[in-house]
């Protein structure tokens, strides 16, 4: 956008870089009042809070479906479109699916923002969908006070090869494929406290598809996976721990972080969503006394277009990590393990 524009795109962002997602606790209460679909063709529904729904068509093919949308997290409209599409596609990749088609969901204030901005958002999204090997086939746009953009994705998956968040086993090692800290650094950017180099690092990560990580995990064979988005590492990890009925231990020193994330967290640039995530997850997480507050905040930080969290048998972990790092997923790290202990609980060590 030029400097003459009345509004910056991120002026429309609600309080955090994560899209002001409804908190996990509130969402659970709401969904508990809505009857859940029961159908023997529905292989993965909303019960375990998995990434995408899976609906079986025949022995070899199931549909895998998801959607995601949010207000701008960056000011450049083309980049925002790319990030939103990459984020939506990620749920298909987390389950080991192949995206086929996408449709755009758009709210846009044509009275306050130039339609050139909308064109750039749509082009960014369409280009990212094309990069994923899928086709943008349509969408729906309404006039609204603030811009929102998102994507519905339909993909295919082999019903025998679905990677859910429910398959983690005691003894597995955990790999995270992108650094944490997008919410904190976007908050710093909006406060005028993040420099261009650090924004560039975060944007490159948010724009990057989880496609290579997904393909490599399928080749190597893993027990469970999910992607890290609005509920933060610990929120999504708790969903995995609960669905898999296991306990988890994470070593904070091994968790990949954006270079300036700890510094901004220490300055108190914490998005509201991180506090919501802590309220929801906090009682099921214990921290060793050496884990400081800034480190804790990063583990609750809501991520936009975060990485895959993969649970892999220990004997396969080294080969998987090496392959990821050699094939474009350089930031992937081993961050912890699945342990025996209280089901659905997480311990953070240092
Ligand atoms: Co997800
Ligand atoms: Co999602």
GROMACS .gro file of C-alpha atoms and ligand atoms in nm:
model
  352
    1UNK     CA    1   0.000   0.000   0.000
    2UNK     CA    2   0.112   0.354  -0.058
    3UNK     CA    3   0.164   0.594   0.231
    4UNK     CA    4  -0.135   0.800   0.116
    5UNK     CA    5  -0.385   0.531   0.196
    6UNK     CA    6  -0.623   0.637   0.469
    7UNK     CA    7  -0.620   0.302   0.642
    8UNK     CA    8  -0.345   0.048   0.682
    9UNK     CA    9  -0.467  -0.308   0.641
   10UNK     CA   10  -0.353  -0.408   0.988
   11UNK     CA   11  -0.566  -0.126   1.135
   12UNK     CA   12  -0.846  -0.376   1.089
   13UNK     CA   13  -0.673  -0.657   1.275
   14UNK     CA   14  -0.847  -0.748   1.596
   15UNK     CA   15  -0.611  -0.736   1.892
   16UNK     CA   16  -0.371  -1.006   1.780
   17UNK     CA   17  -0.205  -1.168   1.486
   18UNK     CA   18  -0.410  -1.480   1.522
   19UNK     CA   19  -0.744  -1.359   1.397
   20UNK     CA   20  -0.916  -1.321   1.734
   21UNK     CA   21  -1.017  -1.683   1.734
   22UNK     CA   22  -1.290  -1.784   1.976
   23UNK     CA   23  -1.106  -1.935   2.274
   24UNK     CA   24  -1.082  -2.313   2.298
   25UNK     CA   25  -1.294  -2.333   2.614
   26UNK     CA   26  -1.572  -2.113   2.477
   27UNK     CA   27  -1.572  -2.299   2.146
   28UNK     CA   28  -1.606  -2.634   2.320
   29UNK     CA   29  -1.906  -2.509   2.519
   30UNK     CA   30  -2.071  -2.375   2.204
   31UNK     CA   31  -2.013  -2.691   1.999
   32UNK     CA   32  -2.139  -2.911   2.284
   33UNK     CA   33  -2.484  -2.755   2.228
   34UNK     CA   34  -2.488  -2.843   1.858
   35UNK     CA   35  -2.566  -3.203   1.756
   36UNK     CA   36  -2.259  -3.372   1.604
   37UNK     CA   37  -2.307  -3.544   1.271
   38UNK     CA   38  -2.299  -3.923   1.283
   39UNK     CA   39  -2.243  -4.094   0.951
   40UNK     CA   40  -2.029  -4.398   0.882
   41UNK     CA   41  -1.873  -4.222   0.582
   42UNK     CA   42  -1.748  -3.943   0.812
   43UNK     CA   43  -1.406  -4.082   0.908
   44UNK     CA   44  -1.287  -3.770   1.095
   45UNK     CA   45  -1.542  -3.521   1.228
   46UNK     CA   46  -1.517  -3.240   1.480
   47UNK     CA   47  -1.505  -3.468   1.787
   48UNK     CA   48  -1.130  -3.462   1.846
   49UNK     CA   49  -1.077  -3.106   1.726
   50UNK     CA   50  -0.868  -3.241   1.442
   51UNK     CA   51  -0.746  -3.020   1.159
   52UNK     CA   52  -0.982  -3.117   0.879
   53UNK     CA   53  -1.288  -3.335   0.824
   54UNK     CA   54  -1.252  -3.657   0.625
   55UNK     CA   55  -1.547  -3.805   0.432
   56UNK     CA   56  -1.508  -4.140   0.257
   57UNK     CA   57  -1.617  -4.175  -0.106
   58UNK     CA   58  -1.491  -4.528  -0.178
   59UNK     CA   59  -1.221  -4.775  -0.070
   60UNK     CA   60  -0.936  -4.565  -0.209
   61UNK     CA   61  -1.054  -4.206  -0.187
   62UNK     CA   62  -1.187  -3.979   0.085
   63UNK     CA   63  -1.249  -3.605   0.072
   64UNK     CA   64  -1.055  -3.392   0.321
   65UNK     CA   65  -1.213  -3.051   0.386
   66UNK     CA   66  -1.127  -2.739   0.585
   67UNK     CA   67  -1.166  -2.362   0.594
   68UNK     CA   68  -0.998  -2.070   0.767
   69UNK     CA   69  -1.035  -1.691   0.745
   70UNK     CA   70  -0.920  -1.383   0.937
   71UNK     CA   71  -0.856  -1.007   0.919
   72UNK     CA   72  -0.521  -0.883   0.783
   73UNK     CA   73  -0.208  -0.977   0.977
   74UNK     CA   74   0.025  -0.772   0.755
   75UNK     CA   75  -0.019  -0.448   0.558
   76UNK     CA   76   0.082  -0.576   0.217
   77UNK     CA   77  -0.240  -0.714   0.062
   78UNK     CA   78  -0.076  -0.967  -0.172
   79UNK     CA   79   0.126  -1.108   0.119
   80UNK     CA   80  -0.188  -1.123   0.335
   81UNK     CA   81  -0.363  -1.328   0.063
   82UNK     CA   82  -0.069  -1.567   0.045
   83UNK     CA   83  -0.056  -1.611   0.423
   84UNK     CA   84  -0.432  -1.675   0.453
   85UNK     CA   85  -0.423  -1.938   0.178
   86UNK     CA   86  -0.110  -2.105   0.313
   87UNK     CA   87  -0.272  -2.116   0.659
   88UNK     CA   88  -0.592  -2.277   0.524
   89UNK     CA   89  -0.405  -2.532   0.311
   90UNK     CA   90  -0.204  -2.628   0.619
   91UNK     CA   91  -0.494  -2.822   0.774
   92UNK     CA   92  -0.504  -3.047   0.465
   93UNK     CA   93  -0.127  -3.099   0.486
   94UNK     CA   94  -0.141  -3.177   0.860
   95UNK     CA   95  -0.360  -3.478   0.781
   96UNK     CA   96  -0.150  -3.598   0.490
   97UNK     CA   97  -0.402  -3.490   0.226
   98UNK     CA   98  -0.356  -3.349  -0.123
   99UNK     CA   99  -0.541  -3.019  -0.187
  100UNK     CA  100  -0.747  -3.017  -0.508
  101UNK     CA  101  -0.976  -2.713  -0.511
  102UNK     CA  102  -1.013  -2.390  -0.313
  103UNK     CA  103  -1.277  -2.118  -0.280
  104UNK     CA  104  -1.233  -1.769  -0.138
  105UNK     CA  105  -1.437  -1.618   0.149
  106UNK     CA  106  -1.421  -1.238   0.145
  107UNK     CA  107  -1.553  -0.943   0.345
  108UNK     CA  108  -1.435  -0.608   0.211
  109UNK     CA  109  -1.508  -0.239   0.283
  110UNK     CA  110  -1.522  -0.090  -0.069
  111UNK     CA  111  -1.607   0.253   0.080
  112UNK     CA  112  -1.288   0.283   0.285
  113UNK     CA  113  -1.036   0.074   0.092
  114UNK     CA  114  -0.940   0.075  -0.275
  115UNK     CA  115  -1.056  -0.232  -0.468
  116UNK     CA  116  -0.695  -0.261  -0.593
  117UNK     CA  117  -0.623  -0.392  -0.244
  118UNK     CA  118  -0.886  -0.663  -0.282
  119UNK     CA  119  -0.743  -0.759  -0.620
  120UNK     CA  120  -0.400  -0.799  -0.460
  121UNK     CA  121  -0.538  -1.009  -0.171
  122UNK     CA  122  -0.720  -1.240  -0.416
  123UNK     CA  123  -0.412  -1.270  -0.638
  124UNK     CA  124  -0.195  -1.360  -0.339
  125UNK     CA  125  -0.437  -1.632  -0.233
  126UNK     CA  126  -0.482  -1.768  -0.585
  127UNK     CA  127  -0.105  -1.780  -0.645
  128UNK     CA  128  -0.051  -1.974  -0.321
  129UNK     CA  129  -0.329  -2.221  -0.408
  130UNK     CA  130  -0.165  -2.268  -0.750
  131UNK     CA  131   0.173  -2.328  -0.587
  132UNK     CA  132   0.005  -2.599  -0.377
  133UNK     CA  133  -0.100  -2.771  -0.700
  134UNK     CA  134  -0.468  -2.695  -0.639
  135UNK     CA  135  -0.718  -2.482  -0.834
  136UNK     CA  136  -0.903  -2.172  -0.709
  137UNK     CA  137  -1.254  -2.237  -0.840
  138UNK     CA  138  -1.465  -1.954  -0.697
  139UNK     CA  139  -1.576  -1.780  -0.384
  140UNK     CA  140  -1.814  -1.535  -0.223
  141UNK     CA  141  -1.766  -1.165  -0.137
  142UNK     CA  142  -1.973  -0.935   0.082
  143UNK     CA  143  -1.942  -0.570   0.174
  144UNK     CA  144  -1.839  -0.529   0.539
  145UNK     CA  145  -1.676  -0.272   0.764
  146UNK     CA  146  -1.347  -0.458   0.779
  147UNK     CA  147  -1.159  -0.685   0.542
  148UNK     CA  148  -1.156  -1.056   0.607
  149UNK     CA  149  -1.012  -1.312   0.371
  150UNK     CA  150  -1.000  -1.687   0.388
  151UNK     CA  151  -1.009  -2.002   0.187
  152UNK     CA  152  -1.213  -2.323   0.184
  153UNK     CA  153  -1.002  -2.617   0.070
  154UNK     CA  154  -1.114  -2.958  -0.055
  155UNK     CA  155  -0.857  -3.229  -0.100
  156UNK     CA  156  -0.827  -3.602  -0.132
  157UNK     CA  157  -0.671  -3.857   0.094
  158UNK     CA  158  -0.632  -4.234   0.102
  159UNK     CA  159  -0.867  -4.352   0.382
  160UNK     CA  160  -0.598  -4.596   0.501
  161UNK     CA  161  -0.331  -4.325   0.530
  162UNK     CA  162  -0.498  -4.048   0.728
  163UNK     CA  163  -0.266  -3.879   0.978
  164UNK     CA  164  -0.476  -3.757   1.272
  165UNK     CA  165  -0.392  -3.599   1.608
  166UNK     CA  166  -0.504  -3.921   1.782
  167UNK     CA  167  -0.222  -4.163   1.695
  168UNK     CA  168   0.069  -4.048   1.915
  169UNK     CA  169   0.229  -4.330   2.118
  170UNK     CA  170   0.440  -4.337   2.434
  171UNK     CA  171   0.807  -4.317   2.331
  172UNK     CA  172   0.740  -4.110   2.016
  173UNK     CA  173   0.955  -3.802   1.957
  174UNK     CA  174   0.798  -3.469   1.856
  175UNK     CA  175   0.918  -3.255   1.567
  176UNK     CA  176   0.805  -2.894   1.506
  177UNK     CA  177   0.870  -2.766   1.151
  178UNK     CA  178   0.846  -2.383   1.188
  179UNK     CA  179   0.964  -2.143   1.462
  180UNK     CA  180   0.715  -1.995   1.712
  181UNK     CA  181   0.645  -1.626   1.771
  182UNK     CA  182   0.430  -1.494   1.483
  183UNK     CA  183   0.165  -1.346   1.718
  184UNK     CA  184   0.421  -1.171   1.937
  185UNK     CA  185   0.617  -1.030   1.643
  186UNK     CA  186   0.300  -0.910   1.463
  187UNK     CA  187   0.202  -0.736   1.791
  188UNK     CA  188   0.547  -0.573   1.798
  189UNK     CA  189   0.510  -0.467   1.435
  190UNK     CA  190   0.175  -0.300   1.506
  191UNK     CA  191   0.335  -0.116   1.798
  192UNK     CA  192   0.606   0.003   1.559
  193UNK     CA  193   0.867  -0.201   1.747
  194UNK     CA  194   0.957  -0.470   1.493
  195UNK     CA  195   1.222  -0.402   1.230
  196UNK     CA  196   1.196  -0.503   0.864
  197UNK     CA  197   1.447  -0.791   0.887
  198UNK     CA  198   1.249  -0.963   1.163
  199UNK     CA  199   0.918  -0.905   0.982
  200UNK     CA  200   1.073  -1.051   0.665
  201UNK     CA  201   1.176  -1.362   0.858
  202UNK     CA  202   0.826  -1.410   1.002
  203UNK     CA  203   0.649  -1.336   0.672
  204UNK     CA  204   0.867  -1.585   0.483
  205UNK     CA  205   0.768  -1.848   0.737
  206UNK     CA  206   0.393  -1.768   0.730
  207UNK     CA  207   0.387  -1.766   0.349
  208UNK     CA  208   0.567  -2.102   0.323
  209UNK     CA  209   0.344  -2.403   0.251
  210UNK     CA  210   0.360  -2.704   0.482
  211UNK     CA  211   0.353  -2.916   0.164
  212UNK     CA  212   0.714  -3.044   0.174
  213UNK     CA  213   0.686  -3.127   0.546
  214UNK     CA  214   0.362  -3.316   0.479
  215UNK     CA  215   0.504  -3.513   0.186
  216UNK     CA  216   0.816  -3.608   0.383
  217UNK     CA  217   0.616  -3.721   0.688
  218UNK     CA  218   0.403  -3.942   0.460
  219UNK     CA  219   0.713  -4.094   0.299
  220UNK     CA  220   0.875  -4.172   0.635
  221UNK     CA  221   0.558  -4.282   0.818
  222UNK     CA  222   0.450  -4.105   1.139
  223UNK     CA  223   0.198  -4.174   1.418
  224UNK     CA  224   0.023  -3.836   1.447
  225UNK     CA  225   0.038  -3.474   1.333
  226UNK     CA  226  -0.137  -3.142   1.363
  227UNK     CA  227  -0.055  -2.787   1.258
  228UNK     CA  228   0.012  -2.502   1.498
  229UNK     CA  229  -0.225  -2.207   1.456
  230UNK     CA  230  -0.447  -1.992   1.681
  231UNK     CA  231  -0.436  -2.203   1.998
  232UNK     CA  232  -0.057  -2.188   2.011
  233UNK     CA  233   0.187  -2.479   2.048
  234UNK     CA  234   0.046  -2.583   2.385
  235UNK     CA  235  -0.322  -2.556   2.283
  236UNK     CA  236  -0.275  -2.777   1.977
  237UNK     CA  237  -0.042  -3.011   2.165
  238UNK     CA  238  -0.307  -3.056   2.437
  239UNK     CA  239  -0.561  -3.150   2.169
  240UNK     CA  240  -0.313  -3.409   2.039
  241UNK     CA  241  -0.237  -3.536   2.391
  242UNK     CA  242  -0.607  -3.568   2.476
  243UNK     CA  243  -0.703  -3.732   2.145
  244UNK     CA  244  -0.406  -3.974   2.166
  245UNK     CA  245  -0.454  -4.031   2.544
  246UNK     CA  246  -0.088  -3.963   2.621
  247UNK     CA  247   0.127  -3.722   2.823
  248UNK     CA  248   0.391  -3.495   2.666
  249UNK     CA  249   0.725  -3.350   2.775
  250UNK     CA  250   0.870  -3.052   2.586
  251UNK     CA  251   1.218  -2.904   2.632
  252UNK     CA  252   1.187  -2.528   2.582
  253UNK     CA  253   1.557  -2.499   2.493
  254UNK     CA  254   1.495  -2.712   2.181
  255UNK     CA  255   1.187  -2.527   2.055
  256UNK     CA  256   1.264  -2.317   1.743
  257UNK     CA  257   1.178  -1.949   1.798
  258UNK     CA  258   1.199  -1.643   1.570
  259UNK     CA  259   1.517  -1.456   1.653
  260UNK     CA  260   1.358  -1.153   1.824
  261UNK     CA  261   1.055  -1.329   1.973
  262UNK     CA  262   1.189  -1.373   2.328
  263UNK     CA  263   1.306  -1.011   2.337
  264UNK     CA  264   0.958  -0.883   2.235
  265UNK     CA  265   0.789  -1.122   2.479
  266UNK     CA  266   1.006  -0.982   2.761
  267UNK     CA  267   0.888  -0.633   2.661
  268UNK     CA  268   0.531  -0.749   2.717
  269UNK     CA  269   0.421  -0.745   2.352
  270UNK     CA  270   0.188  -1.039   2.406
  271UNK     CA  271  -0.125  -1.074   2.190
  272UNK     CA  272  -0.455  -1.113   2.373
  273UNK     CA  273  -0.498  -1.460   2.222
  274UNK     CA  274  -0.195  -1.583   2.417
  275UNK     CA  275  -0.373  -1.502   2.746
  276UNK     CA  276  -0.688  -1.678   2.623
  277UNK     CA  277  -0.477  -1.980   2.530
  278UNK     CA  278  -0.313  -1.981   2.873
  279UNK     CA  279  -0.655  -1.960   3.045
  280UNK     CA  280  -0.775  -2.256   2.845
  281UNK     CA  281  -0.465  -2.474   2.861
  282UNK     CA  282  -0.280  -2.353   3.167
  283UNK     CA  283  -0.421  -2.600   3.420
  284UNK     CA  284  -0.297  -2.896   3.216
  285UNK     CA  285   0.058  -2.765   3.169
  286UNK     CA  286   0.334  -2.765   3.432
  287UNK     CA  287   0.651  -2.561   3.392
  288UNK     CA  288   0.987  -2.642   3.550
  289UNK     CA  289   1.097  -2.348   3.768
  290UNK     CA  290   1.376  -2.251   3.522
  291UNK     CA  291   1.124  -2.180   3.241
  292UNK     CA  292   1.079  -1.802   3.250
  293UNK     CA  293   0.762  -1.607   3.176
  294UNK     CA  294   0.869  -1.493   2.826
  295UNK     CA  295   0.935  -1.856   2.729
  296UNK     CA  296   0.596  -1.959   2.865
  297UNK     CA  297   0.427  -1.679   2.670
  298UNK     CA  298   0.585  -1.803   2.347
  299UNK     CA  299   0.444  -2.151   2.400
  300UNK     CA  300   0.094  -1.999   2.427
  301UNK     CA  301   0.147  -1.746   2.145
  302UNK     CA  302  -0.121  -1.785   1.873
  303UNK     CA  303   0.043  -1.870   1.542
  304UNK     CA  304  -0.068  -1.771   1.196
  305UNK     CA  305   0.028  -2.031   0.935
  306UNK     CA  306   0.251  -2.215   1.183
  307UNK     CA  307   0.437  -2.538   1.125
  308UNK     CA  308   0.344  -2.903   1.154
  309UNK     CA  309   0.386  -3.080   1.486
  310UNK     CA  310   0.471  -3.441   1.410
  311UNK     CA  311   0.474  -3.740   1.648
  312UNK     CA  312   0.711  -4.003   1.511
  313UNK     CA  313   0.842  -4.335   1.650
  314UNK     CA  314   1.182  -4.265   1.814
  315UNK     CA  315   1.375  -4.496   1.581
  316UNK     CA  316   1.254  -4.298   1.276
  317UNK     CA  317   1.297  -3.948   1.421
  318UNK     CA  318   1.658  -3.880   1.316
  319UNK     CA  319   1.598  -3.982   0.955
  320UNK     CA  320   1.278  -3.775   0.938
  321UNK     CA  321   1.444  -3.467   1.087
  322UNK     CA  322   1.745  -3.493   0.854
  323UNK     CA  323   1.522  -3.530   0.549
  324UNK     CA  324   1.309  -3.231   0.650
  325UNK     CA  325   1.613  -3.010   0.704
  326UNK     CA  326   1.774  -3.120   0.375
  327UNK     CA  327   1.459  -3.071   0.170
  328UNK     CA  328   1.365  -2.714   0.248
  329UNK     CA  329   1.227  -2.737   0.604
  330UNK     CA  330   1.549  -2.606   0.761
  331UNK     CA  331   1.394  -2.480   1.085
  332UNK     CA  332   1.250  -2.819   1.187
  333UNK     CA  333   1.365  -2.931   1.533
  334UNK     CA  334   1.307  -3.216   1.779
  335UNK     CA  335   1.125  -3.049   2.068
  336UNK     CA  336   1.013  -3.324   2.303
  337UNK     CA  337   0.859  -3.664   2.350
  338UNK     CA  338   0.546  -3.858   2.431
  339UNK     CA  339   0.577  -4.001   2.781
  340UNK     CA  340   0.377  -4.227   3.004
  341UNK     CA  341   0.195  -4.033   3.272
  342UNK     CA  342  -0.121  -3.833   3.313
  343UNK     CA  343  -0.322  -3.849   2.992
  344UNK     CA  344  -0.371  -3.509   2.833
  345UNK     CA  345  -0.105  -3.329   3.040
  346UNK     CA  346   0.212  -3.150   2.931
  347UNK     CA  347   0.534  -3.084   3.122
  348UNK     CA  348   0.781  -2.817   3.006
  349UNK     CA  349   1.147  -2.861   3.101
  350UNK     CA  350   1.457  -2.657   3.028
  351LIG    CO1  351  -0.508  -2.703   1.213
  352LIG    CO1  352  -0.785  -2.438   1.098
   0.00000   0.00000   0.00000
